[in-house]
PDB file of C-alpha atoms and ligand atoms in Angstrom:
ATOM      1  CA  MET A   1      82.822  63.605  77.386  1.00 98.00           C
ATOM      2  CA  LYS A   2      84.503  60.814  79.369  1.00 98.00           C
ATOM      3  CA  ILE A   3      83.796  57.097  79.649  1.00 98.00           C
ATOM      4  CA  TYR A   4      84.619  55.201  82.848  1.00 98.00           C
ATOM      5  CA  LYS A   5      84.254  51.453  83.227  1.00 98.00           C
ATOM      6  CA  ILE A   6      82.814  50.120  86.475  1.00 98.00           C
ATOM      7  CA  ALA A   7      81.619  46.629  87.411  1.00 97.00           C
ATOM      8  CA  SER A   8      78.007  47.330  86.396  1.00 96.00           C
ATOM      9  CA  GLY A   9      78.719  49.060  83.079  1.00 97.00           C
ATOM     10  CA  ALA A  10      79.785  52.456  81.778  1.00 98.00           C
ATOM     11  CA  VAL A  11      79.657  55.807  83.491  1.00 98.00           C
ATOM     12  CA  ILE A  12      79.499  58.645  81.008  1.00 98.00           C
ATOM     13  CA  GLU A  13      80.644  61.982  82.352  1.00 98.00           C
ATOM     14  CA  HIS A  14      79.058  64.864  80.499  1.00 98.00           C
ATOM     15  CA  LYS A  15      78.599  68.466  81.639  1.00 97.00           C
ATOM     16  CA  ASN A  16      79.445  67.572  85.269  1.00 95.00           C
ATOM     17  CA  GLN A  17      76.871  64.782  85.362  1.00 98.00           C
ATOM     18  CA  HIS A  18      77.469  61.058  85.660  1.00 98.00           C
ATOM     19  CA  LEU A  19      75.132  58.949  83.536  1.00 98.00           C
ATOM     20  CA  LEU A  20      74.876  55.192  83.838  1.00 98.00           C
ATOM     21  CA  LYS A  21      74.807  52.957  80.783  1.00 98.00           C
ATOM     22  CA  LYS A  22      74.572  49.191  80.633  1.00 97.00           C
ATOM     23  CA  VAL A  23      77.190  47.809  78.274  1.00 98.00           C
ATOM     24  CA  ASP A  24      77.046  44.149  77.243  1.00 96.00           C
ATOM     25  CA  ASP A  25      79.884  44.289  74.740  1.00 98.00           C
ATOM     26  CA  TRP A  26      82.742  46.731  75.404  1.00 98.00           C
ATOM     27  CA  ASP A  27      84.382  45.954  72.055  1.00 98.00           C
ATOM     28  CA  ALA A  28      81.278  47.026  70.169  1.00 98.00           C
ATOM     29  CA  PHE A  29      80.617  49.955  72.529  1.00 98.00           C
ATOM     30  CA  LEU A  30      84.062  51.507  71.949  1.00 98.00           C
ATOM     31  CA  ASN A  31      84.567  50.519  68.330  1.00 98.00           C
ATOM     32  CA  ARG A  32      82.342  53.107  66.686  1.00 98.00           C
ATOM     33  CA  THR A  33      83.313  55.876  64.306  1.00 98.00           C
ATOM     34  CA  ASN A  34      82.218  59.348  65.320  1.00 98.00           C
ATOM     35  CA  LEU A  35      82.037  58.087  68.901  1.00 98.00           C
ATOM     36  CA  HIS A  36      81.515  61.545  70.394  1.00 98.00           C
ATOM     37  CA  LYS A  37      78.344  62.109  68.389  1.00 98.00           C
ATOM     38  CA  VAL A  38      77.102  58.558  68.870  1.00 98.00           C
ATOM     39  CA  LEU A  39      77.480  58.890  72.645  1.00 98.00           C
ATOM     40  CA  LEU A  40      75.739  62.267  72.683  1.00 98.00           C
ATOM     41  CA  ASP A  41      72.787  60.727  70.850  1.00 97.00           C
ATOM     42  CA  GLU A  42      72.638  57.933  73.424  1.00 97.00           C
ATOM     43  CA  LEU A  43      72.546  60.183  76.506  1.00 97.00           C
ATOM     44  CA  ASN A  44      68.796  60.736  76.358  1.00 94.00           C
ATOM     45  CA  GLY A  45      67.008  58.610  78.908  1.00 90.00           C
ATOM     46  CA  LEU A  46      70.121  57.509  80.805  1.00 97.00           C
ATOM     47  CA  HIS A  47      69.885  57.545  84.603  1.00 97.00           C
ATOM     48  CA  VAL A  48      71.899  60.320  86.311  1.00 98.00           C
ATOM     49  CA  SER A  49      73.754  59.089  89.383  1.00 98.00           C
ATOM     50  CA  ASP A  50      74.645  61.249  92.380  1.00 97.00           C
ATOM     51  CA  ASP A  51      76.524  58.447  94.145  1.00 97.00           C
ATOM     52  CA  GLU A  52      79.738  60.093  95.417  1.00 96.00           C
ATOM     53  CA  ASN A  53      81.520  56.734  95.454  1.00 97.00           C
ATOM     54  CA  LEU A  54      80.538  55.792  91.903  1.00 98.00           C
ATOM     55  CA  LEU A  55      84.076  56.081  90.505  1.00 98.00           C
ATOM     56  CA  ASP A  56      85.927  54.671  93.523  1.00 98.00           C
ATOM     57  CA  ILE A  57      86.695  51.318  91.887  1.00 98.00           C
ATOM     58  CA  LEU A  58      87.454  51.481  88.184  1.00 98.00           C
ATOM     59  CA  GLU A  59      88.149  48.798  85.607  1.00 98.00           C
ATOM     60  CA  ILE A  60      90.390  49.184  82.562  1.00 98.00           C
ATOM     61  CA  PRO A  61      88.243  51.113  80.072  1.00 98.00           C
ATOM     62  CA  MET A  62      88.542  48.525  77.325  1.00 98.00           C
ATOM     63  CA  GLY A  63      87.312  45.217  75.975  1.00 98.00           C
ATOM     64  CA  THR A  64      89.500  42.696  74.182  1.00 98.00           C
ATOM     65  CA  GLN A  65      91.447  45.237  72.122  1.00 98.00           C
ATOM     66  CA  GLU A  66      95.222  45.001  71.815  1.00 98.00           C
ATOM     67  CA  ILE A  67      97.416  47.715  73.291  1.00 98.00           C
ATOM     68  CA  TRP A  68     100.264  48.755  70.991  1.00 98.00           C
ATOM     69  CA  ALA A  69     102.985  51.296  71.639  1.00 98.00           C
ATOM     70  CA  SER A  70     105.171  53.735  69.741  1.00 98.00           C
ATOM     71  CA  GLY A  71     108.787  54.425  70.659  1.00 97.00           C
ATOM     72  CA  VAL A  72     111.347  57.193  70.422  1.00 97.00           C
ATOM     73  CA  THR A  73     108.773  59.808  69.503  1.00 97.00           C
ATOM     74  CA  TYR A  74     110.240  62.476  71.811  1.00 96.00           C
ATOM     75  CA  MET A  75     113.823  63.791  71.951  1.00 92.00           C
ATOM     76  CA  ARG A  76     114.146  62.779  75.630  1.00 91.00           C
ATOM     77  CA  SER A  77     113.358  59.153  74.771  1.00 90.00           C
ATOM     78  CA  LYS A  78     115.930  59.109  71.962  1.00 90.00           C
ATOM     79  CA  GLU A  79     118.680  60.507  74.203  1.00 90.00           C
ATOM     80  CA  ALA A  80     117.945  58.276  77.212  1.00 89.00           C
ATOM     81  CA  ARG A  81     117.909  55.118  75.101  1.00 85.00           C
ATOM     82  CA  MET A  82     121.101  55.986  73.235  1.00 87.00           C
ATOM     83  CA  GLU A  83     122.800  56.423  76.611  1.00 86.00           C
ATOM     84  CA  GLU A  84     121.432  53.214  78.195  1.00 86.00           C
ATOM     85  CA  SER A  85     122.389  51.040  75.196  1.00 86.00           C
ATOM     86  CA  LYS A  86     125.719  52.568  74.184  1.00 85.00           C
ATOM     87  CA  ASP A  87     127.662  49.445  75.265  1.00 85.00           C
ATOM     88  CA  ALA A  88     125.288  47.323  73.135  1.00 82.00           C
ATOM     89  CA  GLY A  89     125.793  49.415  70.016  1.00 76.00           C
ATOM     90  CA  GLY A  90     122.708  51.555  70.609  1.00 69.00           C
ATOM     91  CA  GLY A  91     124.632  54.745  69.919  1.00 69.00           C
ATOM     92  CA  THR A  92     123.189  55.008  66.428  1.00 79.00           C
ATOM     93  CA  PHE A  93     119.955  53.120  65.901  1.00 83.00           C
ATOM     94  CA  TYR A  94     117.719  55.183  68.225  1.00 89.00           C
ATOM     95  CA  ASP A  95     118.618  58.409  66.434  1.00 90.00           C
ATOM     96  CA  ARG A  96     118.000  56.648  63.123  1.00 92.00           C
ATOM     97  CA  VAL A  97     114.469  55.619  64.102  1.00 94.00           C
ATOM     98  CA  TYR A  98     113.796  59.082  65.540  1.00 95.00           C
ATOM     99  CA  ASP A  99     114.572  60.573  62.110  1.00 95.00           C
ATOM    100  CA  ALA A 100     113.155  57.809  59.876  1.00 96.00           C
ATOM    101  CA  ASP A 101     109.764  57.940  58.140  1.00 97.00           C
ATOM    102  CA  ARG A 102     108.787  54.568  59.623  1.00 98.00           C
ATOM    103  CA  PRO A 103     108.114  54.851  63.377  1.00 98.00           C
ATOM    104  CA  GLU A 104     108.970  52.276  66.009  1.00 98.00           C
ATOM    105  CA  LEU A 105     105.762  50.369  66.815  1.00 98.00           C
ATOM    106  CA  PHE A 106     105.525  47.351  69.075  1.00 98.00           C
ATOM    107  CA  PHE A 107     102.882  45.142  70.613  1.00 98.00           C
ATOM    108  CA  LYS A 108     102.562  45.946  74.315  1.00 98.00           C
ATOM    109  CA  ALA A 109      99.727  44.058  76.018  1.00 98.00           C
ATOM    110  CA  THR A 110      96.127  42.978  76.200  1.00 96.00           C
ATOM    111  CA  ALA A 111      93.846  43.730  79.135  1.00 97.00           C
ATOM    112  CA  GLN A 112      95.066  40.530  80.789  1.00 97.00           C
ATOM    113  CA  ARG A 113      98.556  41.999  81.342  1.00 98.00           C
ATOM    114  CA  ALA A 114      97.383  45.519  82.110  1.00 98.00           C
ATOM    115  CA  VAL A 115      95.890  47.083  85.222  1.00 98.00           C
ATOM    116  CA  PRO A 116      93.368  49.887  85.753  1.00 98.00           C
ATOM    117  CA  HIS A 117      93.624  53.127  87.724  1.00 98.00           C
ATOM    118  CA  GLY A 118      94.236  52.049  91.324  1.00 98.00           C
ATOM    119  CA  GLY A 119      95.797  48.734  90.273  1.00 98.00           C
ATOM    120  CA  THR A 120      99.328  47.467  90.861  1.00 98.00           C
ATOM    121  CA  VAL A 121     101.831  47.587  88.009  1.00 98.00           C
ATOM    122  CA  ARG A 122     104.874  45.342  88.340  1.00 98.00           C
ATOM    123  CA  ILE A 123     108.622  45.517  87.958  1.00 98.00           C
ATOM    124  CA  ARG A 124     110.227  42.329  86.659  1.00 98.00           C
ATOM    125  CA  LYS A 125     112.125  40.252  89.204  1.00 97.00           C
ATOM    126  CA  ASP A 126     115.038  39.866  86.744  1.00 98.00           C
ATOM    127  CA  SER A 127     115.384  43.607  86.149  1.00 98.00           C
ATOM    128  CA  GLY A 128     117.411  46.096  88.170  1.00 97.00           C
ATOM    129  CA  TRP A 129     116.545  49.366  86.433  1.00 98.00           C
ATOM    130  CA  ASP A 130     112.892  50.227  85.902  1.00 98.00           C
ATOM    131  CA  VAL A 131     110.778  53.230  85.016  1.00 98.00           C
ATOM    132  CA  PRO A 132     107.172  54.140  84.317  1.00 98.00           C
ATOM    133  CA  GLU A 133     106.590  55.748  80.914  1.00 98.00           C
ATOM    134  CA  PRO A 134     103.660  58.194  80.922  1.00 98.00           C
ATOM    135  CA  GLU A 135     102.049  58.188  77.491  1.00 98.00           C
ATOM    136  CA  LEU A 136      99.057  59.736  75.797  1.00 98.00           C
ATOM    137  CA  THR A 137      97.175  56.710  74.461  1.00 99.00           C
ATOM    138  CA  LEU A 138      94.836  56.721  71.481  1.00 99.00           C
ATOM    139  CA  LEU A 139      91.582  54.773  71.166  1.00 99.00           C
ATOM    140  CA  ILE A 140      91.414  53.828  67.486  1.00 98.00           C
ATOM    141  CA  SER A 141      88.406  52.327  65.708  1.00 98.00           C
ATOM    142  CA  SER A 142      88.623  49.332  63.368  1.00 98.00           C
ATOM    143  CA  GLN A 143      88.427  51.902  60.551  1.00 98.00           C
ATOM    144  CA  GLY A 144      91.665  53.548  61.714  1.00 98.00           C
ATOM    145  CA  THR A 145      90.034  56.699  63.086  1.00 98.00           C
ATOM    146  CA  ILE A 146      91.109  58.224  66.408  1.00 98.00           C
ATOM    147  CA  GLU A 147      88.006  58.262  68.594  1.00 98.00           C
ATOM    148  CA  GLY A 148      89.325  58.978  72.079  1.00 98.00           C
ATOM    149  CA  TYR A 149      92.280  59.375  74.416  1.00 99.00           C
ATOM    150  CA  THR A 150      93.364  57.772  77.638  1.00 99.00           C
ATOM    151  CA  ILE A 151      96.461  57.667  79.834  1.00 99.00           C
ATOM    152  CA  GLY A 152      98.912  54.801  79.505  1.00 98.00           C
ATOM    153  CA  ASN A 153     101.856  53.698  81.601  1.00 98.00           C
ATOM    154  CA  ASP A 154     104.334  51.756  79.447  1.00 98.00           C
ATOM    155  CA  MET A 155     106.289  50.146  82.311  1.00 98.00           C
ATOM    156  CA  SER A 156     109.808  49.436  81.086  1.00 98.00           C
ATOM    157  CA  SER A 157     112.941  47.618  82.183  1.00 98.00           C
ATOM    158  CA  ARG A 158     115.860  49.826  81.199  1.00 97.00           C
ATOM    159  CA  SER A 159     118.421  47.196  82.226  1.00 97.00           C
ATOM    160  CA  ILE A 160     116.985  44.544  79.880  1.00 97.00           C
ATOM    161  CA  GLU A 161     116.308  46.972  77.016  1.00 94.00           C
ATOM    162  CA  GLY A 162     119.792  48.512  77.445  1.00 94.00           C
ATOM    163  CA  GLU A 163     121.589  45.159  77.467  1.00 94.00           C
ATOM    164  CA  ASN A 164     120.467  44.359  73.937  1.00 92.00           C
ATOM    165  CA  PRO A 165     117.754  46.005  71.810  1.00 90.00           C
ATOM    166  CA  LEU A 166     116.555  42.552  70.722  1.00 93.00           C
ATOM    167  CA  TYR A 167     115.381  42.114  74.315  1.00 96.00           C
ATOM    168  CA  LEU A 168     112.792  44.868  73.841  1.00 96.00           C
ATOM    169  CA  PRO A 169     109.757  42.536  74.017  1.00 98.00           C
ATOM    170  CA  GLN A 170     110.974  41.228  77.389  1.00 98.00           C
ATOM    171  CA  ALA A 171     111.690  44.739  78.666  1.00 98.00           C
ATOM    172  CA  LYS A 172     108.202  45.816  77.706  1.00 98.00           C
ATOM    173  CA  THR A 173     105.789  42.889  77.979  1.00 98.00           C
ATOM    174  CA  TYR A 174     105.218  40.858  81.144  1.00 98.00           C
ATOM    175  CA  GLU A 175     102.468  40.462  83.748  1.00 98.00           C
ATOM    176  CA  GLY A 176     101.418  43.885  85.056  1.00 98.00           C
ATOM    177  CA  CYS A 177     103.491  45.753  82.448  1.00 98.00           C
ATOM    178  CA  ALA A 178     100.931  48.437  81.650  1.00 98.00           C
ATOM    179  CA  ALA A 179      98.267  50.609  83.201  1.00 98.00           C
ATOM    180  CA  LEU A 180      95.422  52.275  81.316  1.00 98.00           C
ATOM    181  CA  GLY A 181      92.818  54.717  82.576  1.00 98.00           C
ATOM    182  CA  PRO A 182      91.194  56.214  84.514  1.00 98.00           C
ATOM    183  CA  CYS A 183      88.754  56.934  81.661  1.00 98.00           C
ATOM    184  CA  ILE A 184      88.530  57.478  77.932  1.00 98.00           C
ATOM    185  CA  TYR A 185      88.232  61.115  76.984  1.00 99.00           C
ATOM    186  CA  VAL A 186      86.056  61.487  73.890  1.00 98.00           C
ATOM    187  CA  PRO A 187      86.230  65.069  72.640  1.00 98.00           C
ATOM    188  CA  LYS A 188      84.404  66.457  69.635  1.00 98.00           C
ATOM    189  CA  GLY A 189      87.686  66.916  67.742  1.00 97.00           C
ATOM    190  CA  PRO A 190      91.348  66.118  68.332  1.00 98.00           C
ATOM    191  CA  ILE A 191      92.773  66.663  71.830  1.00 98.00           C
ATOM    192  CA  ASP A 192      94.222  70.130  72.541  1.00 98.00           C
ATOM    193  CA  SER A 193      97.675  70.021  70.938  1.00 97.00           C
ATOM    194  CA  ASN A 194      99.195  71.902  73.901  1.00 97.00           C
ATOM    195  CA  ALA A 195      97.970  69.422  76.510  1.00 98.00           C
ATOM    196  CA  MET A 196     100.583  68.690  79.185  1.00 98.00           C
ATOM    197  CA  ILE A 197     101.596  65.258  80.454  1.00 98.00           C
ATOM    198  CA  SER A 198     103.067  65.123  83.953  1.00 98.00           C
ATOM    199  CA  LEU A 199     104.542  62.326  86.024  1.00 98.00           C
ATOM    200  CA  GLU A 200     105.058  62.200  89.763  1.00 98.00           C
ATOM    201  CA  ILE A 201     106.649  59.290  91.582  1.00 98.00           C
ATOM    202  CA  ILE A 202     105.879  59.088  95.279  1.00 98.00           C
ATOM    203  CA  ARG A 203     108.087  57.162  97.716  1.00 98.00           C
ATOM    204  CA  ASN A 204     107.285  57.000 101.430  1.00 97.00           C
ATOM    205  CA  GLY A 205     104.822  59.853 101.073  1.00 97.00           C
ATOM    206  CA  SER A 206     107.140  62.281  99.222  1.00 98.00           C
ATOM    207  CA  ALA A 207     107.596  63.049  95.533  1.00 98.00           C
ATOM    208  CA  ILE A 208     111.033  61.737  94.551  1.00 98.00           C
ATOM    209  CA  PHE A 209     110.633  62.559  90.872  1.00 98.00           C
ATOM    210  CA  SER A 210     108.418  64.866  88.896  1.00 98.00           C
ATOM    211  CA  GLY A 211     108.521  65.928  85.281  1.00 98.00           C
ATOM    212  CA  GLU A 212     106.292  67.267  82.553  1.00 98.00           C
ATOM    213  CA  VAL A 213     106.152  67.577  78.793  1.00 98.00           C
ATOM    214  CA  SER A 214     103.732  69.040  76.271  1.00 98.00           C
ATOM    215  CA  ILE A 215     102.328  66.691  73.645  1.00 98.00           C
ATOM    216  CA  ASN A 216     103.188  69.319  71.045  1.00 97.00           C
ATOM    217  CA  THR A 217     106.886  68.405  71.408  1.00 97.00           C
ATOM    218  CA  MET A 218     106.238  64.951  69.963  1.00 98.00           C
ATOM    219  CA  LYS A 219     108.127  64.324  66.716  1.00 97.00           C
ATOM    220  CA  ARG A 220     105.279  62.532  64.921  1.00 98.00           C
ATOM    221  CA  LYS A 221     101.616  63.114  64.172  1.00 98.00           C
ATOM    222  CA  HIS A 222      99.089  60.823  65.850  1.00 98.00           C
ATOM    223  CA  GLN A 223      97.428  59.908  62.561  1.00 98.00           C
ATOM    224  CA  ASP A 224     100.814  59.007  60.988  1.00 98.00           C
ATOM    225  CA  LEU A 225     101.441  56.510  63.802  1.00 98.00           C
ATOM    226  CA  VAL A 226      97.968  55.047  63.277  1.00 98.00           C
ATOM    227  CA  ASP A 227      98.441  54.814  59.511  1.00 98.00           C
ATOM    228  CA  TYR A 228     101.660  52.835  59.925  1.00 98.00           C
ATOM    229  CA  LEU A 229     100.053  50.553  62.504  1.00 98.00           C
ATOM    230  CA  PHE A 230      97.135  49.819  60.178  1.00 98.00           C
ATOM    231  CA  ARG A 231      99.299  49.257  57.071  1.00 98.00           C
ATOM    232  CA  GLU A 232      99.411  45.488  57.465  1.00 98.00           C
ATOM    233  CA  CYS A 233      97.336  44.784  60.580  1.00 98.00           C
ATOM    234  CA  ASN A 234      93.565  44.601  60.932  1.00 98.00           C
ATOM    235  CA  PHE A 235      91.955  45.395  64.261  1.00 98.00           C
ATOM    236  CA  PRO A 236      88.354  44.144  64.084  1.00 98.00           C
ATOM    237  CA  GLN A 237      87.621  45.536  67.588  1.00 98.00           C
ATOM    238  CA  GLY A 238      89.770  48.650  67.213  1.00 98.00           C
ATOM    239  CA  CYS A 239      92.872  49.052  69.367  1.00 98.00           C
ATOM    240  CA  PHE A 240      94.811  51.304  71.725  1.00 99.00           C
ATOM    241  CA  LEU A 241      98.128  52.914  70.813  1.00 99.00           C
ATOM    242  CA  MET A 242     100.507  54.471  73.354  1.00 99.00           C
ATOM    243  CA  THR A 243     102.281  57.373  71.670  1.00 98.00           C
ATOM    244  CA  GLY A 244     105.666  57.247  73.439  1.00 98.00           C
ATOM    245  CA  THR A 245     107.210  58.936  76.426  1.00 98.00           C
ATOM    246  CA  GLY A 246     108.723  62.397  76.665  1.00 98.00           C
ATOM    247  CA  ILE A 247     109.537  62.016  80.363  1.00 98.00           C
ATOM    248  CA  ILE A 248     112.262  59.707  81.657  1.00 97.00           C
ATOM    249  CA  PRO A 249     113.746  60.097  85.157  1.00 97.00           C
ATOM    250  CA  PRO A 250     117.535  60.591  85.435  1.00 96.00           C
ATOM    251  CA  ASP A 251     119.724  57.509  84.883  1.00 95.00           C
ATOM    252  CA  ALA A 252     120.382  57.078  88.635  1.00 96.00           C
ATOM    253  CA  PHE A 253     116.671  56.540  89.271  1.00 98.00           C
ATOM    254  CA  THR A 254     114.963  53.164  89.457  1.00 98.00           C
ATOM    255  CA  LEU A 255     111.471  52.316  90.664  1.00 98.00           C
ATOM    256  CA  GLN A 256     111.068  50.392  93.901  1.00 98.00           C
ATOM    257  CA  VAL A 257     108.278  48.164  95.162  1.00 98.00           C
ATOM    258  CA  GLY A 258     105.901  50.361  97.150  1.00 98.00           C
ATOM    259  CA  ASP A 259     106.350  53.460  94.968  1.00 98.00           C
ATOM    260  CA  GLU A 260     103.260  55.166  93.595  1.00 98.00           C
ATOM    261  CA  THR A 261     103.112  56.550  90.050  1.00 98.00           C
ATOM    262  CA  ARG A 262     100.808  59.461  89.252  1.00 98.00           C
ATOM    263  CA  ILE A 263     100.393  60.370  85.592  1.00 99.00           C
ATOM    264  CA  THR A 264      98.252  63.363  84.693  1.00 98.00           C
ATOM    265  CA  ILE A 265      97.226  64.414  81.206  1.00 98.00           C
ATOM    266  CA  GLU A 266      95.283  67.624  80.854  1.00 98.00           C
ATOM    267  CA  HIS A 267      91.627  67.093  79.867  1.00 98.00           C
ATOM    268  CA  ILE A 268      91.779  63.368  80.710  1.00 98.00           C
ATOM    269  CA  GLY A 269      92.631  63.039  84.407  1.00 98.00           C
ATOM    270  CA  THR A 270      95.159  61.262  86.624  1.00 98.00           C
ATOM    271  CA  LEU A 271      96.162  57.609  86.477  1.00 98.00           C
ATOM    272  CA  VAL A 272      97.457  56.411  89.860  1.00 98.00           C
ATOM    273  CA  ASN A 273      99.133  53.041  90.384  1.00 98.00           C
ATOM    274  CA  LEU A 274     101.097  51.243  93.050  1.00 98.00           C
ATOM    275  CA  VAL A 275     104.310  49.458  92.057  1.00 98.00           C
ATOM    276  CA  GLY A 276     104.490  45.828  93.106  1.00 98.00           C
ATOM    277  CA  SER A 277     106.852  42.895  92.635  1.00 94.00           C
TER     278      SER A 277
HETATM  279  O1  LIG B   1     112.778  51.794  71.829  1.00 79.94           O
HETATM  280  C1  LIG B   1     112.368  51.485  72.895  1.00 79.94           C
HETATM  281  C2  LIG B   1     111.058  51.824  73.483  1.00 79.94           C
HETATM  282  C3  LIG B   1     110.681  53.243  73.313  1.00 79.94           C
HETATM  283  C4  LIG B   1     109.502  53.680  74.128  1.00 79.94           C
HETATM  284  O2  LIG B   1     108.794  52.898  74.728  1.00 79.94           O
HETATM  285  C5  LIG B   1     109.168  55.110  74.192  1.00 79.94           C
HETATM  286  O3  LIG B   1     109.866  55.955  73.585  1.00 79.94           O
HETATM  287  O4  LIG B   1     108.190  55.442  74.854  1.00 79.94           O
HETATM  288 MG1  LIG B   2     107.191  53.888  75.894  1.00 79.94          MG
END
């Protein structure tokens, strides 16, 4: 089952049908344990739409929840960050966090700084080296249970992060620093552990970078990340947690204004965004 957010409410995709549901409070709508079953029970009586343009304009599938992120959860992320920060002493601390029990977790954004599928993510004007980070993103209830999955783009400035690790919040959080969507995938159980994430970056109509990774190569378990996040933080509306990137373009690559990012995660869909200034 998938949930899309459009201007007039929710579209629930189930068995190749699109059902319309009025939602007054997106926080309450998403923050429910056993969401798959709850949604199934609510399908009865919903209007089925055959409007082909129904999903043309999507909103971020969230309410006022915070978006958090995990770091250095894949080998590729550890290696790329050790390389970019070696002049700032980063040669050792990324491998330490990769191996430590405690994961790297950081606050990323709220809906105000994020954009939906079809929206424009930004690169910072004071950054010269920028990448999208394609990340499986968890929808977590206020009880700490994983209820769904979406696609996140953790836009990152590698020049600012590489200059000094204490600049991480500036490398990661700014206007237009994240994209989330196109929908929330709400399966009966956990997502297929072999699901693939792929990233394509399009410039002037051609793919200038493409890469893929399986979520089963992630170092940590989803629930372990959630448990650490919930240790000393309450999330009365639930929250979203990006689970880290396993795809980073080669060091010579930087995003440019006008590029298009296309992130696909099996079972969820494709999140497409334009890069702006
Ligand atoms: O440690 C810096 C950020 C890591 C990150 O965002 C990732 O691994 O995805
Ligand atoms: Mg990331």
